[in-house]
Amino acid sequence: VVPTSSGDWQELTVCAYGDRLAVHIDGRLVAESRDVPGPAAGRVVLQARGPEPTVIGSVEFLGPPLH
């Protein structure tokens, strides 16, 4: 969940499963890709661009535990 410049919050959801990636903003699909390059496991990095600081209200990782 991230705030907008108007002070409202938007829900940003990123779903990654296997070679598929989907991005939703407030429940609406805005980007989707298959055969996403990169490692199958590792760190997650959040990056934002713009003149104002980005505030992240919460982050959840859902899925089976990695062994």
XYZ file of N, CA and C in Angstrom:
201
model
N 0.859 -1.168 0.000
C 0.000 0.000 0.000
C 0.901 1.224 0.000
N 0.696 2.141 -0.958
C 1.528 3.336 -1.087
C 0.637 4.562 -1.224
N 1.056 5.711 -0.652
C 0.240 6.919 -0.765
C 0.464 7.607 -2.109
N -0.541 8.335 -2.583
C -0.413 9.149 -3.794
C -0.099 10.576 -3.390
N 0.152 11.431 -4.366
C 0.456 12.835 -4.056
C -0.737 13.543 -3.419
N -1.946 13.044 -3.649
C -3.133 13.648 -3.051
C -3.351 13.183 -1.614
N -2.531 12.245 -1.158
C -2.683 11.739 0.198
C -3.469 10.454 0.275
N -4.144 10.073 -0.819
C -4.857 8.797 -0.856
C -3.828 7.668 -0.966
N -4.241 6.488 -0.581
C -3.349 5.333 -0.680
C -3.781 4.452 -1.833
N -2.804 3.849 -2.514
C -3.072 2.885 -3.573
C -2.523 1.536 -3.147
N -3.214 0.485 -3.542
C -2.723 -0.860 -3.262
C -1.997 -1.376 -4.495
N -0.722 -1.676 -4.337
C 0.120 -2.210 -5.401
C 0.370 -3.673 -5.084
N -0.012 -4.559 -6.010
C 0.169 -5.986 -5.816
C 1.045 -6.529 -6.939
N 2.113 -7.210 -6.571
C 2.992 -7.849 -7.542
C 2.936 -9.341 -7.282
N 2.541 -10.105 -8.303
C 2.448 -11.551 -8.175
C 3.496 -12.187 -9.082
N 4.351 -13.003 -8.505
C 5.368 -13.716 -9.275
C 5.227 -15.198 -8.981
N 5.112 -15.983 -10.040
C 4.997 -17.425 -9.883
C 5.691 -18.066 -11.068
N 6.747 -18.809 -10.813
C 7.505 -19.409 -11.898
C 8.078 -18.334 -12.798
N 7.775 -18.409 -14.085
C 8.297 -17.415 -15.024
C 7.278 -16.316 -15.325
N 6.214 -16.227 -14.522
C 5.158 -15.241 -14.766
C 5.194 -14.132 -13.724
N 4.865 -12.915 -14.158
C 4.837 -11.744 -13.284
C 3.618 -10.910 -13.654
N 2.851 -10.495 -12.657
C 1.684 -9.638 -12.891
C 1.689 -8.518 -11.857
N 1.334 -7.316 -12.296
C 1.292 -6.146 -11.411
C -0.124 -5.569 -11.453
N -0.704 -5.349 -10.273
C -2.038 -4.771 -10.141
C -1.945 -3.500 -9.303
N -2.714 -2.481 -9.678
C -2.869 -1.280 -8.849
C -4.351 -1.165 -8.540
N -4.662 -1.137 -7.255
C -6.047 -1.099 -6.778
C -6.902 -2.173 -7.447
N -6.329 -3.375 -7.595
C -7.063 -4.511 -8.140
C -7.121 -4.573 -9.656
N -6.602 -3.563 -10.351
C -6.635 -3.546 -11.819
C -5.285 -3.980 -12.387
N -5.290 -4.957 -13.269
C -4.061 -5.435 -13.886
C -3.463 -4.327 -14.745
N -2.198 -3.948 -14.469
C -1.547 -2.887 -15.242
C -0.331 -3.381 -16.005
N 0.201 -4.552 -15.664
C 1.348 -5.114 -16.379
C 1.372 -6.615 -16.166
N 1.770 -7.332 -17.211
C 1.853 -8.783 -17.126
C 2.957 -9.251 -18.070
N 3.727 -10.240 -17.626
C 4.820 -10.730 -18.455
C 5.051 -12.211 -18.178
N 5.573 -12.893 -19.175
C 5.989 -14.294 -19.040
C 7.453 -14.378 -19.393
N 8.075 -15.463 -19.017
C 9.506 -15.664 -19.278
C 10.341 -14.520 -18.711
N 10.013 -14.128 -17.482
C 10.739 -13.043 -16.822
C 12.140 -13.531 -16.493
N 13.187 -12.833 -16.978
C 14.549 -13.278 -16.677
C 14.902 -13.015 -15.214
N 15.796 -13.792 -14.715
C 16.250 -13.588 -13.347
C 16.249 -14.885 -12.572
N 16.805 -14.825 -11.377
C 16.886 -16.041 -10.559
C 15.510 -16.462 -10.041
N 15.364 -17.751 -9.773
C 14.104 -18.274 -9.239
C 13.954 -17.976 -7.753
N 15.034 -17.650 -7.089
C 14.994 -17.338 -5.659
C 16.009 -16.241 -5.378
N 15.798 -15.521 -4.302
C 16.745 -14.477 -3.934
C 16.061 -13.329 -3.233
N 16.676 -12.182 -3.284
C 16.172 -10.994 -2.598
C 15.139 -10.263 -3.442
N 14.296 -9.514 -2.759
C 13.307 -8.664 -3.411
C 13.723 -7.220 -3.186
N 13.730 -6.423 -4.246
C 14.118 -5.018 -4.155
C 12.935 -4.161 -4.559
N 12.631 -3.147 -3.765
C 11.572 -2.194 -4.092
C 12.240 -0.893 -4.520
N 11.839 -0.358 -5.672
C 12.436 0.862 -6.191
C 11.326 1.784 -6.658
N 11.467 3.063 -6.369
C 10.498 4.058 -6.813
C 11.251 5.249 -7.389
N 10.630 5.891 -8.354
C 11.233 7.068 -8.965
C 10.309 8.254 -8.786
N 10.889 9.416 -8.680
C 10.103 10.635 -8.560
C 10.753 11.592 -7.587
N 10.291 12.831 -7.600
C 10.908 13.844 -6.741
C 10.556 13.690 -5.268
N 9.449 13.031 -4.970
C 9.003 12.892 -3.583
C 9.400 11.532 -3.021
N 9.644 11.464 -1.719
C 9.930 10.153 -1.102
C 8.722 9.223 -1.248
N 8.987 7.947 -1.356
C 7.932 6.944 -1.424
C 7.767 6.318 -0.051
N 6.545 6.229 0.393
C 6.239 5.618 1.682
C 5.547 4.293 1.405
N 6.045 3.241 2.016
C 5.443 1.918 1.863
C 4.787 1.569 3.178
N 3.475 1.361 3.121
C 2.726 1.096 4.339
C 2.862 -0.330 4.836
N 2.955 -1.290 3.916
C 3.096 -2.680 4.332
C 3.585 -3.518 3.166
N 4.240 -4.616 3.502
C 4.713 -5.569 2.518
C 4.373 -6.962 3.031
N 3.777 -7.793 2.188
C 3.462 -9.172 2.555
C 4.049 -10.111 1.523
N 4.614 -11.197 1.981
C 5.082 -12.261 1.100
C 4.210 -13.476 1.381
N 3.494 -13.936 0.376
C 2.578 -15.051 0.546
C 3.025 -16.214 -0.312
N 2.892 -17.381 0.189
C 3.261 -18.556 -0.579
C 3.926 -19.578 0.306
N 4.314 -20.690 -0.295
C 4.947 -21.749 0.495
C 6.324 -21.295 0.973
N 6.748 -21.782 2.125
C 8.087 -21.427 2.613
C 9.173 -21.996 1.699
N 10.247 -21.278 1.552
C 11.376 -21.746 0.748
C 12.272 -22.610 1.611
N 12.801 -23.675 1.051
C 13.685 -24.571 1.806
C 15.088 -24.455 1.295
